[in-house]
């Protein structure tokens, strides 16, 4: 057998003779320089589909994409080789190659979605520890004023005091008269009271919003034998304009011992 070496750019028609067969340059181009054919595309499609079905992770899937659809991939090489074909053959095989590319891209997208979903579910199973306690339920917090009142009452309770509370809508009898502040007494001018618009049989208005917590001192002394050790926390009300030092309602804590 005799071998020959050809440069297809310099020799457009040249015969290479072997012992039994004679090849022309056109035959060599079809075999060596032009891998584009109907059979090669069909083989590529079958090979790509088979390999894709065996892939089980995203890393291998990326390798598959580069191998078939990348810039130097097998299908890209076929598309680049179309220029070596005749017009009719180029049209037919080019159309088939483009259809194959679309098909492989769709299969790639479906596989990516499948593997991403599977990988995400596996990560969730791995990251979640079912033995951990549940998240605590968010609840509200105490108002700062309430916190201070509780702190003060706990301090007095530790010293043996009892905590008592009374009505915020109080009788004039307990709010003033039992404290030696009868009607017409000048001390009443110290409080601008909020009276309830309800009169008794004598035309008086006996109910008001308590102006201090002192009425409970009289109530406790009426109902409790000495010794007495109590504190009275609670809201009080005054008919006053709100400013930096005044408010129409406020908290007061007083004790009786």
Short mmCIF file of C-alpha atoms in Angstrom, two decimals:
data_model
loop_
_atom_site.label_atom_id
_atom_site.label_comp_id
_atom_site.label_asym_id
_atom_site.label_seq_id
_atom_site.Cartn_x
_atom_site.Cartn_y
_atom_site.Cartn_z
CA UNK A 1 0.00 0.00 0.00
CA UNK A 2 1.24 3.48 -0.87
CA UNK A 3 0.26 6.45 1.34
CA UNK A 4 0.01 10.06 0.29
CA UNK A 5 -0.32 13.32 2.27
CA UNK A 6 -2.52 16.06 0.90
CA UNK A 7 -3.06 19.71 1.64
CA UNK A 8 -6.68 20.31 0.57
CA UNK A 9 -6.11 24.06 0.35
CA UNK A 10 -3.46 23.63 -2.31
CA UNK A 11 -4.72 20.59 -4.19
CA UNK A 12 -8.27 20.76 -5.42
CA UNK A 13 -8.05 17.63 -7.58
CA UNK A 14 -5.56 14.99 -6.72
CA UNK A 15 -5.69 11.24 -6.74
CA UNK A 16 -4.25 9.09 -4.01
CA UNK A 17 -3.78 5.50 -5.16
CA UNK A 18 -3.60 2.55 -2.77
CA UNK A 19 -3.09 -1.07 -3.58
CA UNK A 20 -6.76 -1.71 -4.32
CA UNK A 21 -8.70 1.59 -4.22
CA UNK A 22 -8.28 5.06 -5.65
CA UNK A 23 -9.63 8.05 -3.59
CA UNK A 24 -10.19 11.49 -5.02
CA UNK A 25 -9.85 14.69 -2.93
CA UNK A 26 -13.67 15.05 -2.99
CA UNK A 27 -14.01 11.60 -1.38
CA UNK A 28 -11.48 12.53 1.31
CA UNK A 29 -13.38 15.77 2.09
CA UNK A 30 -16.60 13.81 2.52
CA UNK A 31 -14.91 11.36 4.90
CA UNK A 32 -12.48 13.58 6.86
CA UNK A 33 -13.46 17.23 6.55
CA UNK A 34 -17.24 16.95 6.47
CA UNK A 35 -18.65 14.99 9.41
CA UNK A 36 -22.08 16.55 8.76
CA UNK A 37 -24.60 14.00 7.62
CA UNK A 38 -28.08 12.77 8.38
CA UNK A 39 -26.68 9.68 10.06
CA UNK A 40 -24.31 11.67 12.30
CA UNK A 41 -27.16 13.90 13.55
CA UNK A 42 -29.37 10.91 14.26
CA UNK A 43 -26.53 9.17 16.10
CA UNK A 44 -25.82 12.35 18.09
CA UNK A 45 -29.48 12.68 19.10
CA UNK A 46 -29.66 9.09 20.26
CA UNK A 47 -26.37 9.35 22.15
CA UNK A 48 -27.32 12.64 23.84
CA UNK A 49 -30.73 11.36 24.88
CA UNK A 50 -29.26 8.16 26.30
CA UNK A 51 -26.57 10.01 28.28
CA UNK A 52 -29.08 12.55 29.57
CA UNK A 53 -31.35 9.83 30.95
CA UNK A 54 -28.46 8.48 33.06
CA UNK A 55 -27.50 11.84 34.62
CA UNK A 56 -28.44 12.23 38.30
CA UNK A 57 -26.81 15.49 39.42
CA UNK A 58 -26.46 19.07 38.18
CA UNK A 59 -22.68 18.89 37.82
CA UNK A 60 -22.89 16.01 35.33
CA UNK A 61 -25.73 17.82 33.56
CA UNK A 62 -23.50 20.85 32.98
CA UNK A 63 -20.80 18.60 31.52
CA UNK A 64 -23.43 17.13 29.18
CA UNK A 65 -24.52 20.62 28.09
CA UNK A 66 -20.96 21.67 27.30
CA UNK A 67 -20.32 18.42 25.42
CA UNK A 68 -23.34 18.74 23.12
CA UNK A 69 -24.53 22.36 23.14
CA UNK A 70 -21.43 24.30 24.17
CA UNK A 71 -19.39 26.53 21.86
CA UNK A 72 -17.18 23.58 21.00
CA UNK A 73 -19.85 20.95 21.46
CA UNK A 74 -20.69 18.16 19.05
CA UNK A 75 -23.88 19.72 17.72
CA UNK A 76 -22.18 23.10 17.31
CA UNK A 77 -19.48 21.42 15.23
CA UNK A 78 -22.12 19.97 12.93
CA UNK A 79 -23.74 23.39 12.47
CA UNK A 80 -20.38 24.92 11.61
CA UNK A 81 -19.77 22.24 9.02
CA UNK A 82 -22.89 23.13 7.04
CA UNK A 83 -20.90 25.55 4.91
CA UNK A 84 -19.11 22.60 3.32
CA UNK A 85 -22.36 21.17 1.93
CA UNK A 86 -24.31 21.89 -1.18
CA UNK A 87 -27.30 24.20 -1.09
CA UNK A 88 -30.00 21.53 -1.00
CA UNK A 89 -28.13 19.29 1.41
CA UNK A 90 -27.26 22.25 3.61
CA UNK A 91 -30.91 23.27 3.77
CA UNK A 92 -32.12 19.78 4.68
CA UNK A 93 -29.43 18.90 7.22
CA UNK A 94 -29.38 22.43 8.66
CA UNK A 95 -33.09 22.26 9.36
CA UNK A 96 -32.67 18.87 11.02
CA UNK A 97 -29.71 20.11 13.09
CA UNK A 98 -31.68 23.12 14.33
CA UNK A 99 -34.61 20.91 15.28
CA UNK A 100 -32.21 18.66 17.15
CA UNK A 101 -30.76 21.66 18.98
CA UNK A 102 -34.21 22.83 20.09
CA UNK A 103 -35.09 19.31 21.20
CA UNK A 104 -31.90 18.94 23.25
CA UNK A 105 -32.36 22.37 24.84
CA UNK A 106 -35.90 21.43 25.89
CA UNK A 107 -34.68 18.13 27.34
CA UNK A 108 -31.93 20.03 29.16
CA UNK A 109 -34.42 22.48 30.68
CA UNK A 110 -36.70 19.66 31.86
CA UNK A 111 -33.78 17.79 33.38
CA UNK A 112 -32.55 20.92 35.16
CA UNK A 113 -35.99 21.45 36.67
CA UNK A 114 -36.23 17.83 37.78
CA UNK A 115 -32.77 17.77 39.37
CA UNK A 116 -33.23 21.19 41.02
CA UNK A 117 -36.52 20.12 42.60
CA UNK A 118 -35.05 16.82 43.74
CA UNK A 119 -31.93 18.51 45.09
CA UNK A 120 -34.00 21.14 46.93
CA UNK A 121 -36.20 18.53 48.58
CA UNK A 122 -33.15 16.54 49.64
CA UNK A 123 -31.50 19.64 51.12
CA UNK A 124 -34.68 20.41 53.05
CA UNK A 125 -34.75 16.93 54.48
CA UNK A 126 -31.10 17.25 55.43
CA UNK A 127 -31.34 20.71 57.03
CA UNK A 128 -34.53 20.22 59.06
CA UNK A 129 -34.05 18.52 62.42
CA UNK A 130 -37.45 17.15 63.38
CA UNK A 131 -36.34 16.84 67.02
CA UNK A 132 -35.97 20.61 67.43
CA UNK A 133 -38.72 22.43 69.36
CA UNK A 134 -41.12 24.60 67.41
CA UNK A 135 -40.71 28.34 67.05
CA UNK A 136 -42.00 30.32 70.02
CA UNK A 137 -45.26 32.17 69.49
CA UNK A 138 -44.76 35.94 69.52
CA UNK A 139 -46.71 37.62 72.31
CA UNK A 140 -47.16 41.19 73.45
CA UNK A 141 -45.13 42.88 76.18
CA UNK A 142 -46.17 44.86 79.22
CA UNK A 143 -46.48 48.62 78.98
CA UNK A 144 -43.60 50.41 80.77
CA UNK A 145 -46.02 51.97 83.27
CA UNK A 146 -47.48 48.55 84.08
CA UNK A 147 -43.99 47.14 84.55
CA UNK A 148 -43.11 49.89 87.04
CA UNK A 149 -46.36 49.41 88.99
CA UNK A 150 -45.68 45.67 89.23
CA UNK A 151 -42.10 46.26 90.35
CA UNK A 152 -43.24 48.63 93.13
CA UNK A 153 -46.03 46.34 94.32
CA UNK A 154 -43.66 43.35 94.45
CA UNK A 155 -41.26 45.38 96.58
CA UNK A 156 -44.00 46.26 99.09
CA UNK A 157 -45.37 42.72 99.08
CA UNK A 158 -41.93 41.48 100.09
CA UNK A 159 -42.25 43.74 103.18
CA UNK A 160 -45.63 42.31 104.17
CA UNK A 161 -47.97 44.79 102.49
CA UNK A 162 -51.16 43.72 100.74
CA UNK A 163 -52.24 45.18 97.41
CA UNK A 164 -55.83 46.46 97.19
CA UNK A 165 -57.68 48.09 94.33
CA UNK A 166 -60.88 50.08 94.21
CA UNK A 167 -63.41 51.53 91.77
CA UNK A 168 -62.30 54.25 89.38
CA UNK A 169 -65.84 55.67 89.34
CA UNK A 170 -66.09 56.72 92.98
CA UNK A 171 -68.66 58.22 95.33
CA UNK A 172 -68.20 61.79 96.49
CA UNK A 173 -68.61 60.37 99.99
CA UNK A 174 -65.36 58.38 99.79
CA UNK A 175 -63.43 60.64 97.43
CA UNK A 176 -63.86 63.79 99.55
CA UNK A 177 -66.13 63.62 102.62
CA UNK A 178 -64.51 60.57 104.28
CA UNK A 179 -61.18 62.36 103.86
CA UNK A 180 -62.54 65.36 105.79
CA UNK A 181 -63.09 67.42 102.63
CA UNK A 182 -66.82 68.27 102.79
CA UNK A 183 -68.75 70.18 100.15
CA UNK A 184 -67.60 73.80 100.01
CA UNK A 185 -64.21 73.01 101.57
CA UNK A 186 -61.44 75.11 99.92
CA UNK A 187 -59.30 71.98 99.48
CA UNK A 188 -61.69 70.83 96.79
CA UNK A 189 -60.42 73.66 94.62
CA UNK A 190 -57.12 71.75 94.32
CA UNK A 191 -58.81 69.14 92.11
CA UNK A 192 -60.67 69.86 88.90
CA UNK A 193 -62.92 66.83 89.03
CA UNK A 194 -64.66 64.89 86.28
CA UNK A 195 -68.23 64.43 87.52
CA UNK A 196 -70.63 61.83 86.21
CA UNK A 197 -73.82 63.39 84.82
CA UNK A 198 -76.16 61.48 87.10
CA UNK A 199 -78.09 63.15 89.94
CA UNK A 200 -79.55 61.62 93.10
CA UNK A 201 -82.95 62.38 94.63
CA UNK A 202 -81.59 65.60 96.15
CA UNK A 203 -80.28 66.94 92.84
CA UNK A 204 -76.66 66.24 93.71
CA UNK A 205 -74.17 64.46 91.52
CA UNK A 206 -72.62 61.89 93.86
CA UNK A 207 -70.41 60.09 91.29
CA UNK A 208 -67.11 61.22 89.82
CA UNK A 209 -63.91 59.79 88.38
CA UNK A 210 -61.69 59.43 91.41
CA UNK A 211 -59.11 62.19 91.71
CA UNK A 212 -56.73 60.07 93.82
CA UNK A 213 -56.46 56.55 95.27
CA UNK A 214 -57.07 57.78 98.84
CA UNK A 215 -60.76 56.71 98.87
CA UNK A 216 -59.52 53.13 99.28
CA UNK A 217 -57.96 54.08 102.63
CA UNK A 218 -61.45 54.83 103.97
CA UNK A 219 -62.88 51.67 102.42
CA UNK A 220 -60.10 49.49 103.89
CA UNK A 221 -60.47 51.01 107.36
CA UNK A 222 -64.22 50.35 107.23
CA UNK A 223 -63.76 46.68 106.42
CA UNK A 224 -60.44 45.67 107.99
CA UNK A 225 -59.32 45.37 111.61
CA UNK A 226 -55.90 46.78 112.54
CA UNK A 227 -53.04 46.30 112.02
CA UNK A 228 -53.34 47.45 108.42
CA UNK A 229 -50.53 47.33 105.88
CA UNK A 230 -51.79 48.00 102.35
CA UNK A 231 -50.78 49.82 99.19
CA UNK A 232 -53.26 51.09 96.63
CA UNK A 233 -52.08 51.36 93.00
CA UNK A 234 -54.43 52.61 90.30
CA UNK A 235 -55.53 55.25 87.82
CA UNK A 236 -56.68 58.72 88.83
CA UNK A 237 -58.46 61.38 86.77
CA UNK A 238 -58.38 65.19 86.74
CA UNK A 239 -60.08 67.74 84.53
CA UNK A 240 -56.82 69.37 83.43
CA UNK A 241 -55.16 70.34 80.18
CA UNK A 242 -52.36 68.08 79.05
CA UNK A 243 -48.88 69.60 79.15
CA UNK A 244 -45.36 68.65 80.25
CA UNK A 245 -46.37 68.31 83.93
CA UNK A 246 -50.11 67.60 83.78
CA UNK A 247 -52.33 64.88 82.37
CA UNK A 248 -56.05 64.15 82.58
CA UNK A 249 -55.31 60.63 83.82
CA UNK A 250 -52.28 59.17 85.59
CA UNK A 251 -51.21 56.38 87.94
CA UNK A 252 -50.86 56.83 91.68
CA UNK A 253 -49.62 54.47 94.39
CA UNK A 254 -50.15 55.21 98.08
CA UNK A 255 -49.85 53.15 101.21
CA UNK A 256 -51.59 52.85 104.58
CA UNK A 257 -49.95 51.32 107.64
#
